[in-house]
CSV table of C-alpha atoms in Angstrom, one decimal:
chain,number,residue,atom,x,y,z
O,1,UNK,CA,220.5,31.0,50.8
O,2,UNK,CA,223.1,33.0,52.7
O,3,UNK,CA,225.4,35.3,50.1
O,4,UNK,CA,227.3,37.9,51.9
O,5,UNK,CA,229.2,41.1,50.0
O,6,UNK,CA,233.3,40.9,50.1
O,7,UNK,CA,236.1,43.4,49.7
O,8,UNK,CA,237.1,42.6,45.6
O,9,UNK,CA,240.5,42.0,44.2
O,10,UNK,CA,239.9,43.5,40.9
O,11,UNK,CA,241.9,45.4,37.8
O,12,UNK,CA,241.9,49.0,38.0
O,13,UNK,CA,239.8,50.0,35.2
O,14,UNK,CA,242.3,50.6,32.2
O,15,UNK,CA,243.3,47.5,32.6
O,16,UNK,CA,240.1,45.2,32.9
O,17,UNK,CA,240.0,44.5,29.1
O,18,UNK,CA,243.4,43.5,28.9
O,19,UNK,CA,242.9,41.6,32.3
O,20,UNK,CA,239.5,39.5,31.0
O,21,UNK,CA,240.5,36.2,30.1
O,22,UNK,CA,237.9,33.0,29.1
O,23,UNK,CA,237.4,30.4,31.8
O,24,UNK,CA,240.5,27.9,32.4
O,25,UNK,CA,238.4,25.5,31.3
O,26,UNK,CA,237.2,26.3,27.8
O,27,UNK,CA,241.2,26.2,26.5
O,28,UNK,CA,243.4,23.7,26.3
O,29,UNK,CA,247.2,24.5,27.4
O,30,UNK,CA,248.1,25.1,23.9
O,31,UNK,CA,245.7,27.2,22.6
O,32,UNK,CA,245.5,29.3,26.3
O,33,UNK,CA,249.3,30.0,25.1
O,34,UNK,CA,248.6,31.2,21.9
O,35,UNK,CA,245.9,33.3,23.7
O,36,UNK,CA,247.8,35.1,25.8
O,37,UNK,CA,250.7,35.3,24.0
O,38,UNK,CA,252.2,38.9,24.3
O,39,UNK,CA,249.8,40.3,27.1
O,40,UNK,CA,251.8,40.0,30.3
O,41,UNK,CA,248.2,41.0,32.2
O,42,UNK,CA,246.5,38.1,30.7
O,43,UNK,CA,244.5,36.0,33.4
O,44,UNK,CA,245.1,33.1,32.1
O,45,UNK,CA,248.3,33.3,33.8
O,46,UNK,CA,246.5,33.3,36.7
O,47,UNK,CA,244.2,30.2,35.7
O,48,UNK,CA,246.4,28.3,33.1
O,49,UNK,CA,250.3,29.0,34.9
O,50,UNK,CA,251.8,26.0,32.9
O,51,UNK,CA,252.1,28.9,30.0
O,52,UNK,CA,254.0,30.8,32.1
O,53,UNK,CA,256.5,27.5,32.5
O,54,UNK,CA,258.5,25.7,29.9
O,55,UNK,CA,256.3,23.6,27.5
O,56,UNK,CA,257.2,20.5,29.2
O,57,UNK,CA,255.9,21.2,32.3
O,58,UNK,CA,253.4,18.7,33.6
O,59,UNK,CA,249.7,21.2,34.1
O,60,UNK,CA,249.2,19.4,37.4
O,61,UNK,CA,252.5,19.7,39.6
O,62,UNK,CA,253.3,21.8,42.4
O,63,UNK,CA,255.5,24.3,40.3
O,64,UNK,CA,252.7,25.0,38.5
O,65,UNK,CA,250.2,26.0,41.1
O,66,UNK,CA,252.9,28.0,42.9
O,67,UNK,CA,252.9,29.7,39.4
O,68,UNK,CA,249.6,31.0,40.0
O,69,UNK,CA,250.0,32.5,42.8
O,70,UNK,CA,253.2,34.3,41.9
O,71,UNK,CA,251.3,35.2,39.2
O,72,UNK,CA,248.6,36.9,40.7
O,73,UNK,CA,250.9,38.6,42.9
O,74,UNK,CA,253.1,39.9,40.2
O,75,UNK,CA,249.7,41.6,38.9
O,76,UNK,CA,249.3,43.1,42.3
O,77,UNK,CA,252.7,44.3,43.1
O,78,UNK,CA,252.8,45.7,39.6
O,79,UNK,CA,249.6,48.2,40.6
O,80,UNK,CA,247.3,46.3,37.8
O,81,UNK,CA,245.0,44.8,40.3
O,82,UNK,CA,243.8,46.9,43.9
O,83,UNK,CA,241.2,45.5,46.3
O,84,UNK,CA,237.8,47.2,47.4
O,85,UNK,CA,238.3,48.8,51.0
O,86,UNK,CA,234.8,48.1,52.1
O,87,UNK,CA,232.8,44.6,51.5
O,88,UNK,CA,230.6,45.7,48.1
O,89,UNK,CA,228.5,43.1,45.9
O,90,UNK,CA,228.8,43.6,42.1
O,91,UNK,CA,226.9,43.4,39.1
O,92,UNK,CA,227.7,41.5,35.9
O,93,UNK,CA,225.8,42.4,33.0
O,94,UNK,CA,226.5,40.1,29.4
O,95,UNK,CA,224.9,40.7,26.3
O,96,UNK,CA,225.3,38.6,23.3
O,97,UNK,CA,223.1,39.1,20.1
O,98,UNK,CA,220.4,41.0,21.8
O,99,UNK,CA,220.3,38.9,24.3
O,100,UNK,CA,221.5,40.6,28.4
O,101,UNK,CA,221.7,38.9,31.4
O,102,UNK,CA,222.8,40.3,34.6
O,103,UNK,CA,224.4,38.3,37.8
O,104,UNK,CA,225.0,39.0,41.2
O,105,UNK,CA,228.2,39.2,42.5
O,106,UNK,CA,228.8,37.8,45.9
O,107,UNK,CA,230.0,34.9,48.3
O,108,UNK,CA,228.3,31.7,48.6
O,109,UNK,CA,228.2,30.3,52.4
O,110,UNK,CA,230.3,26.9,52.0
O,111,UNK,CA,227.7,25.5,54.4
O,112,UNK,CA,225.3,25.7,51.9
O,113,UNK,CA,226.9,23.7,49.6
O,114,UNK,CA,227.8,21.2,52.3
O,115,UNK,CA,224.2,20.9,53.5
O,116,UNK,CA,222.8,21.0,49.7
O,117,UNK,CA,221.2,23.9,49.2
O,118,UNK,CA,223.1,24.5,46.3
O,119,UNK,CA,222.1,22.2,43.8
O,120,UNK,CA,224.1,19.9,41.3
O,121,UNK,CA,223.0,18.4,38.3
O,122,UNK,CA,226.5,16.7,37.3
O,123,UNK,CA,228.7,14.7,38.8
O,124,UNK,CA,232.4,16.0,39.3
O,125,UNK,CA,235.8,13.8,38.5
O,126,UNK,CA,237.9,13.5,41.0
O,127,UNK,CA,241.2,14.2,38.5
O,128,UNK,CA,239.2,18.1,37.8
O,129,UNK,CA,238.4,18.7,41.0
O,130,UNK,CA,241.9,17.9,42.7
O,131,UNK,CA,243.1,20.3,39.9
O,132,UNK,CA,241.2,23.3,41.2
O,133,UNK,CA,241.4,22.2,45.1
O,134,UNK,CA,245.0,22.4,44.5
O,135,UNK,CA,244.7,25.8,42.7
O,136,UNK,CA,243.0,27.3,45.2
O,137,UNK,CA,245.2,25.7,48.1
O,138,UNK,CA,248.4,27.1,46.6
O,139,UNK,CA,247.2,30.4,45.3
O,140,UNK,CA,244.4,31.6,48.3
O,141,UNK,CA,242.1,32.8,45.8
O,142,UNK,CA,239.1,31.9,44.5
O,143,UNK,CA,240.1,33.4,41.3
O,144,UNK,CA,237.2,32.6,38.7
O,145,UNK,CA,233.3,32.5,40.1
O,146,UNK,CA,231.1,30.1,38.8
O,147,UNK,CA,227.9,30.3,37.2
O,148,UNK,CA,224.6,30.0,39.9
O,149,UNK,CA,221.2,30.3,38.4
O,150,UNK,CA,218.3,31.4,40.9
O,151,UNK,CA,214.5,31.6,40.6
O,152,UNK,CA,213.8,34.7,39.3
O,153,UNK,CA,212.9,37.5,42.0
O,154,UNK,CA,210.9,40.6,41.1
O,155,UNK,CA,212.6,41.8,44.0
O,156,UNK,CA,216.0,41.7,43.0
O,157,UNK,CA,215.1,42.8,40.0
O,158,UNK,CA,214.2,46.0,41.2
O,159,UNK,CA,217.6,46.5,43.2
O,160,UNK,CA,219.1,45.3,40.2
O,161,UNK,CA,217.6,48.0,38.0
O,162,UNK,CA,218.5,51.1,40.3
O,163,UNK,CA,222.1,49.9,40.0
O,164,UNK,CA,222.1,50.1,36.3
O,165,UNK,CA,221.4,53.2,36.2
O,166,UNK,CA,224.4,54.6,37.4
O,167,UNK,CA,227.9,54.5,35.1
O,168,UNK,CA,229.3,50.9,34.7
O,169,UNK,CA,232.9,50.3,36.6
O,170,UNK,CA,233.7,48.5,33.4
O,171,UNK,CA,232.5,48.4,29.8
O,172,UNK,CA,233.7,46.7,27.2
O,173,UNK,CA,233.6,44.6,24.0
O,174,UNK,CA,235.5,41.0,24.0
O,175,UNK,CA,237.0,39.4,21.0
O,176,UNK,CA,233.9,37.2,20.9
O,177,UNK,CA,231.7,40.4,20.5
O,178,UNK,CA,229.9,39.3,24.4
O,179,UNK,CA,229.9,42.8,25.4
O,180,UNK,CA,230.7,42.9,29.6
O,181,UNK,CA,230.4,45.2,32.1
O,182,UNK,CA,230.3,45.4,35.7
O,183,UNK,CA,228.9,47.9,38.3
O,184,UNK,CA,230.4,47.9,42.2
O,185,UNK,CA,227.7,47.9,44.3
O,186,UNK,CA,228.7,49.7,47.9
O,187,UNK,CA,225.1,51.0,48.6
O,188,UNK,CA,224.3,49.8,52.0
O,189,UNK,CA,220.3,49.7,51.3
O,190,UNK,CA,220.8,47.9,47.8
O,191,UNK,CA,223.1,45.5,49.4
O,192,UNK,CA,220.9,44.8,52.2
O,193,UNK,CA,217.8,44.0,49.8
O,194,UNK,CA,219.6,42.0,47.7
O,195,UNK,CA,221.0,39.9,50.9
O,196,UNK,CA,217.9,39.5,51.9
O,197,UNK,CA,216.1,38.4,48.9
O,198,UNK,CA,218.5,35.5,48.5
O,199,UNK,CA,217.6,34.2,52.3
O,200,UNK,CA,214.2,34.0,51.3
O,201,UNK,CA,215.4,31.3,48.9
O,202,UNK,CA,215.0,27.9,49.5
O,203,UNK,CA,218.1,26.4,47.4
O,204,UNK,CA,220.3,28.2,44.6
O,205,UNK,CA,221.2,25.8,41.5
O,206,UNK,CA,224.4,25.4,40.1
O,207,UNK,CA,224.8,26.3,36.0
O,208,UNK,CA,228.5,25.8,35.3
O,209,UNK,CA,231.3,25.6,37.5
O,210,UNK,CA,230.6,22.4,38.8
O,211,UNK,CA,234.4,21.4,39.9
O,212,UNK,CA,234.9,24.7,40.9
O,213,UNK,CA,232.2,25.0,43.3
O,214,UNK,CA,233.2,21.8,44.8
O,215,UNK,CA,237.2,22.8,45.2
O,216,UNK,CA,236.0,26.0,47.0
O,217,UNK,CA,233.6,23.9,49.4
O,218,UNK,CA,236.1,21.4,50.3
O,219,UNK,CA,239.3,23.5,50.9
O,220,UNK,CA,236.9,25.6,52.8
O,221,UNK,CA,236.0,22.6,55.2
O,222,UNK,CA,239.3,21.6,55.1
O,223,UNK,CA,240.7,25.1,56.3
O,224,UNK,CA,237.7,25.3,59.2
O,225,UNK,CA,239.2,21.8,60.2
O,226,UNK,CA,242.8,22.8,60.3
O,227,UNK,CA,242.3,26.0,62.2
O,228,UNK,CA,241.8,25.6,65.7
O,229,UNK,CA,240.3,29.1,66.7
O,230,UNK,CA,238.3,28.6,63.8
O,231,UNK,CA,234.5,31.0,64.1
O,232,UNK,CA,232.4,30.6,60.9
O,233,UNK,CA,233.3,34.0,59.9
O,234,UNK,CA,236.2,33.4,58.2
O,235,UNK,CA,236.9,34.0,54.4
O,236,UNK,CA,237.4,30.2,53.0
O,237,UNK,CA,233.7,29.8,54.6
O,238,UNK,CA,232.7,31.6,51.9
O,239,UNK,CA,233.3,31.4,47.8
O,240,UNK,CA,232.7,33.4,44.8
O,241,UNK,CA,229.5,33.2,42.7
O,242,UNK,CA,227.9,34.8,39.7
O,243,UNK,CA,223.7,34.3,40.3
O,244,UNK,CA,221.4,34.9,37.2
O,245,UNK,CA,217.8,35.0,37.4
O,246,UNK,CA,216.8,31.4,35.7
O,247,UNK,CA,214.4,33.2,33.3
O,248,UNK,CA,218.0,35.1,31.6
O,249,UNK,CA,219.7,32.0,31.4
O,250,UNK,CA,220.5,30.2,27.7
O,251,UNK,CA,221.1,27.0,27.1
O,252,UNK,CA,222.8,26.1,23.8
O,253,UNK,CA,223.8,22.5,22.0
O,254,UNK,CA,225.9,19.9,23.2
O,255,UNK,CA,226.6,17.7,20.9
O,256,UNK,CA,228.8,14.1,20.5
O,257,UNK,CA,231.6,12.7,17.9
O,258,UNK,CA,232.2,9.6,18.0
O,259,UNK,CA,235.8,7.9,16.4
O,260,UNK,CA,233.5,4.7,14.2
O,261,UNK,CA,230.9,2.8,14.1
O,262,UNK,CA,232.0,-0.2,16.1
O,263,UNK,CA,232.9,-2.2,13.3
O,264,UNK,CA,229.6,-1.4,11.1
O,265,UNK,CA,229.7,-0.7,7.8
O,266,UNK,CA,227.3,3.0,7.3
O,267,UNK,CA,224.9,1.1,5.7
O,268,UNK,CA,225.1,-1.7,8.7
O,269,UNK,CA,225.0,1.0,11.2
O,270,UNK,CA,221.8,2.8,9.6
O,271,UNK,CA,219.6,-0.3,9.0
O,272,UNK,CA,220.5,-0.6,12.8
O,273,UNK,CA,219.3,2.7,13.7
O,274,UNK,CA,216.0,2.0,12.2
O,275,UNK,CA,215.7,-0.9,14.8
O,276,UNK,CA,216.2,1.3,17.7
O,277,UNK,CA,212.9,3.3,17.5
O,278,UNK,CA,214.4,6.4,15.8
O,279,UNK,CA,212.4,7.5,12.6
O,280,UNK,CA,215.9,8.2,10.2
O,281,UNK,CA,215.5,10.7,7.6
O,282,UNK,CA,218.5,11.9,5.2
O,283,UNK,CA,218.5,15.7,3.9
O,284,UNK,CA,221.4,16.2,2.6
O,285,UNK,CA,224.7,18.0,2.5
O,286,UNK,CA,223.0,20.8,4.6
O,287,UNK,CA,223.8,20.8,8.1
O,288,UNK,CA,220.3,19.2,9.7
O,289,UNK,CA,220.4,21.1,13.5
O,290,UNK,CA,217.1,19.8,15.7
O,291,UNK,CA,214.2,22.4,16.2
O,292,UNK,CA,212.9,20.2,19.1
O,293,UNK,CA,213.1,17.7,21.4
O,294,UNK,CA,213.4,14.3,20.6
O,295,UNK,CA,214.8,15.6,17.0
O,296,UNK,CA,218.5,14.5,16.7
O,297,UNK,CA,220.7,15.8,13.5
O,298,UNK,CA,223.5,13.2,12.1
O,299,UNK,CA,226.4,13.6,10.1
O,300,UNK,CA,228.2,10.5,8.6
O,301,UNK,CA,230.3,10.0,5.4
O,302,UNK,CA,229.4,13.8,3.9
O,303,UNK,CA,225.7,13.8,4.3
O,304,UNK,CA,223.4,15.1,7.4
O,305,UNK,CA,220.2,12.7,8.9
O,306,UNK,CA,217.1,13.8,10.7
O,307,UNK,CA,216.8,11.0,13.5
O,308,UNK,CA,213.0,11.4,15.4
O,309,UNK,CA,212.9,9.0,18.5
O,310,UNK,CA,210.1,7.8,19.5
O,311,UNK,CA,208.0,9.5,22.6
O,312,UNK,CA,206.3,6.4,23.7
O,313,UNK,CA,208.9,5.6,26.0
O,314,UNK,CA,208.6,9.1,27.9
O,315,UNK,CA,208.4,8.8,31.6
O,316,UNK,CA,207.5,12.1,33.2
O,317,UNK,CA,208.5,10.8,36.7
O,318,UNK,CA,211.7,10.5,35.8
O,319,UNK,CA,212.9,13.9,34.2
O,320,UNK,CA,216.5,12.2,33.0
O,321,UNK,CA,215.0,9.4,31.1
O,322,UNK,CA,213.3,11.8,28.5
O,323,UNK,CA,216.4,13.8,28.1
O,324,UNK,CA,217.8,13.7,24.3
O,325,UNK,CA,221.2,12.5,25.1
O,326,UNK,CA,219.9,9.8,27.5
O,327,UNK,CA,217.8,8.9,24.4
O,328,UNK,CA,220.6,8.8,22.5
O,329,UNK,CA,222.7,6.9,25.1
O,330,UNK,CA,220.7,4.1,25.6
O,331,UNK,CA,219.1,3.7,22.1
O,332,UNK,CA,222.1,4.2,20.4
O,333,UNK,CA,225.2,5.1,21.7
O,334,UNK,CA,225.2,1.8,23.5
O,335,UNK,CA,223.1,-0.8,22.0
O,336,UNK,CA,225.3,0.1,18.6
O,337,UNK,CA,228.2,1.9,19.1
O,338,UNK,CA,229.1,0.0,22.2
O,339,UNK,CA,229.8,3.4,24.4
O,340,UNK,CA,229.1,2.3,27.7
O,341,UNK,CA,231.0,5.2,29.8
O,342,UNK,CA,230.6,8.8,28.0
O,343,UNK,CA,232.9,9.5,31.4
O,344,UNK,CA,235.8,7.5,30.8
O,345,UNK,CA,235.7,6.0,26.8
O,346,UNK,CA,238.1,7.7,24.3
O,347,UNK,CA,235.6,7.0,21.3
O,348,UNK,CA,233.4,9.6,22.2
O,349,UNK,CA,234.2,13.5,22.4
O,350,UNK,CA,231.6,16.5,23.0
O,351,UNK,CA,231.9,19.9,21.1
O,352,UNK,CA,230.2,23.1,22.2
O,353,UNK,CA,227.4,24.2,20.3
O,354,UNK,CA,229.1,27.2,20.1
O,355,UNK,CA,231.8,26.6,17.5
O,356,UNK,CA,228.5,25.3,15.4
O,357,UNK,CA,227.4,22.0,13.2
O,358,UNK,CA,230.6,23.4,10.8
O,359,UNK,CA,232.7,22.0,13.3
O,360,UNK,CA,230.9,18.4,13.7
O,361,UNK,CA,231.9,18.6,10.0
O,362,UNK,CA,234.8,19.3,10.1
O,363,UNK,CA,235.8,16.8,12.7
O,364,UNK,CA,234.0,14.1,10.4
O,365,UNK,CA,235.6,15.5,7.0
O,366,UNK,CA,239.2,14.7,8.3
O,367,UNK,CA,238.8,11.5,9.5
O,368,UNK,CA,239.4,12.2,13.0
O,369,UNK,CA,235.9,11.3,13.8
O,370,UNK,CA,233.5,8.7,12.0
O,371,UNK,CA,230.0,10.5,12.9
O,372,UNK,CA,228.6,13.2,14.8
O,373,UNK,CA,225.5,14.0,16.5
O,374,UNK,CA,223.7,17.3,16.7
O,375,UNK,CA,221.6,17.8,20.1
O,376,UNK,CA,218.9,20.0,21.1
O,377,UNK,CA,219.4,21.6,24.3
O,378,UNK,CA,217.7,21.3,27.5
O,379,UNK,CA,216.0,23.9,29.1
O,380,UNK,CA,216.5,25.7,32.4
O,381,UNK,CA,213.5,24.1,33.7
O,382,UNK,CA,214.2,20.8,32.6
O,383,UNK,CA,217.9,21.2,34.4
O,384,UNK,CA,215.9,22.5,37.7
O,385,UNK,CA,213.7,19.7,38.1
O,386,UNK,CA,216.3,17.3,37.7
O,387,UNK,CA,218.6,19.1,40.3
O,388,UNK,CA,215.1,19.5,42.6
O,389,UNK,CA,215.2,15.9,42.3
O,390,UNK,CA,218.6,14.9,43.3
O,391,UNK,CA,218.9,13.3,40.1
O,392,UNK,CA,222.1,13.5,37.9
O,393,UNK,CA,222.5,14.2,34.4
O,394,UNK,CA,224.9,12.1,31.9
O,395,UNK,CA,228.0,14.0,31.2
O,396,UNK,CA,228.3,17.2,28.8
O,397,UNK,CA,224.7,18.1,28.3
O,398,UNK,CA,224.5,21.5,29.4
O,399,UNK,CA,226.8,24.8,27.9
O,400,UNK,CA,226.0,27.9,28.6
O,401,UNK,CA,226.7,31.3,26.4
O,402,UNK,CA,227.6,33.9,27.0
O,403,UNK,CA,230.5,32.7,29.3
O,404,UNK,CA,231.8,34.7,31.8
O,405,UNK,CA,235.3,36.3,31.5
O,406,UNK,CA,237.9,35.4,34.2
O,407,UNK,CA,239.8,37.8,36.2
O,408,UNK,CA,237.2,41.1,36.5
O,409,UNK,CA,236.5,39.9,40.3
O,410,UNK,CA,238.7,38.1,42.5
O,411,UNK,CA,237.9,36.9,46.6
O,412,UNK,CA,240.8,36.1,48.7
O,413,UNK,CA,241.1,33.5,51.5
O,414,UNK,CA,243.2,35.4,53.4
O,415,UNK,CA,240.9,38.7,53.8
């Protein structure tokens, strides 16, 4: 893997908490409004401009990219952000609960991503990706890294521990009680060991960021193509990454709503589930959330179901097949609900297991939904070996917490 250090747009210090915004993609327009309403340094007028436009505004037109850039600017011209005078990696240390993981900082060769050594485990839409090619076209940033998990280096980890023990560049607390900071890295020796540590890896794996990885990749190739004195060492060759050791890495819930039961009555639809090879088991009004794999909670109509499928069908040779949600895909979801697409039907949603089972209840309780299913995650390894494979997995299976706040380290195209 070829990850080279970069001279970082970043916030000055006393303004890096203020700056910190969550992902573009964890907030819809509305709520990214509310979010940064009254805090002019907000990065999410950097990665959500329509809230800097009249509410009207289609998210998706030119005015809106252009937004982003003169955005960004703004936040430059206004002293808020400065750049690194010599190229530095950084580190990125989360803890949430206990729980610390700490990413690498640096630029991802595009080539790598073009000739597959990064490695995918979803499929992107082409709507989502257009969205951030366009972003990055208008803007020349890649303002928000995405999320790379790597096999765990002892290595690294020692390069990683000399850095921590010098003062943070940042340090602080976020409204979600994930604690950040982030060290800049301009040692010459620690920046070399790290560099090479990474070549001696075979492939990198991408966590989250799956759009955004592939926007940066193809503008890249599509800048290399337009420019005629064009030399490999350019900055679009090149995009921003966060890499975590795979052993640090948490996986929570993903779970699925659906809007009925496809014409079934609830006592239809449960004698039908007992057809499928799932065990069904009620417990209750308290929330039932799965302790392990094949375990499935269920909420319909006010009370909570264990469903156990069955592990006769488990086909080790083909890591997807044995994953929970293709379980509940092909035993369920379509046999009896009659979801055929989880990509394109409107019947189905998916809700982070971070806003927890309360909110499958909720989404139940008012009608908007008919029933709800609770997953249990998939592991790191599982997510490896499928990616390892060149194997895909179904839509919305993976979310990853602690998330990553947007705006603490920016690479520019035009460097």
């Amino acid at each position: 893997m070829n990850i080279k250090p970069f001279c970082g747009l970043r916030p000055k210090p006393q303004y890096a908490e203020q700056v910190a915004s969550r992902p573009y993609d964890v907030l819809d327009t509305a709520e990214a409004r509310a979010e940064a309403a009254g805090n002019p340094y907000s990065f999410l007028n950097v990665v959500k401009p329509e809230i800097t436009l009249p509410a009207a505004t289609d998210p998706h037109s030119t005015q809106v990219y252009q937004a982003g850039r003169k955005n960004f600017q703004q936040l430059l011209d206004d002293g808020v952000f400065m750049q690194d005078e010599i190229p530095c990696l950084y580190l990125y240390e989360l803890t949430l609960d206990g729980h610390s993981q700490d990413g690498i900082v640096a630029c991802v060769a595009v080539a790598d991503y073009l000739q597959e050594r990064v490695k995918k485990h979803e499929l992107t839409r082409p709507d989502k990706e257009e969205d951030r090619k366009n972003h990055v076209r208008a803007t020349r940033l890649h303002a928000e890294p995405v999320l790379f998990a790597y096999p765990a280096n002892p290595l690294i980890e020692v390069q990683v521990a000399r850095v921590k023990q010098q003062q943070a560049t940042y340090d602080f607390i976020a409204a979600d009680a994930v604690r950040h900071r982030l060290w800049r890295v301009d040692d010459a020796a620690v920046i070399d060991a790290i560099v090479q540590g990474f070549a001696a890896m075979e492939a990198s794996y991408i966590a989250d960021g799956h759009h955004r990885t592939a926007a940066a990749a193809l503008v890249g190739a599509e800048l290399a193509a337009e420019n005629p004195e064009h030399s490999g060492t350019e900055a679009y060759n090149y995009f921003l990454a966060v890499h975590f050791p795979d052993t640090q890495l948490k996986i929570i819930d993903y779970n699925r709503v659906v809007t009925d039961l496809n014409g079934l009555t609830r006592e239809e639809f449960i004698a039908r589930l007992a057809t499928t090879g799932f065990t069904v088991e009620k417990t209750g009004a308290s929330p039932c959330k799965p302790q392990r794999i094949h375990e499935i909670g269920m909420y319909l109509e006010g009370d909570w179901y264990r469903l156990t499928a069955s592990t006769a069908s488990d086909d080790e040779a083909d890591p997807v097949a044995v994953l929970d949600v293709t379980i509940l895909s092909t035993q369920i979801l379509k046999p009896v609900l009659g979801i055929v697409d989880l990509r394109r039907d409107q019947r189905i949603d998916f809700v982070g297991g971070i806003r927890g089972l309360e909110e499958l209840e909720r989404r139940v309780d008012t009608g908007e939904m008919k029933v709800a299913f609770a997953m249990y995650p998939v592991s790191m390894p599982q997510l490896m070996d499928i990616a390892d494979k060149g194997l895909i997995m179904p839509p919305k299976v993976t979310w990853f917490e602690p998330k990553l706040r947007s705006g603490l380290i920016v690479h520019s195209l035009l460097d």
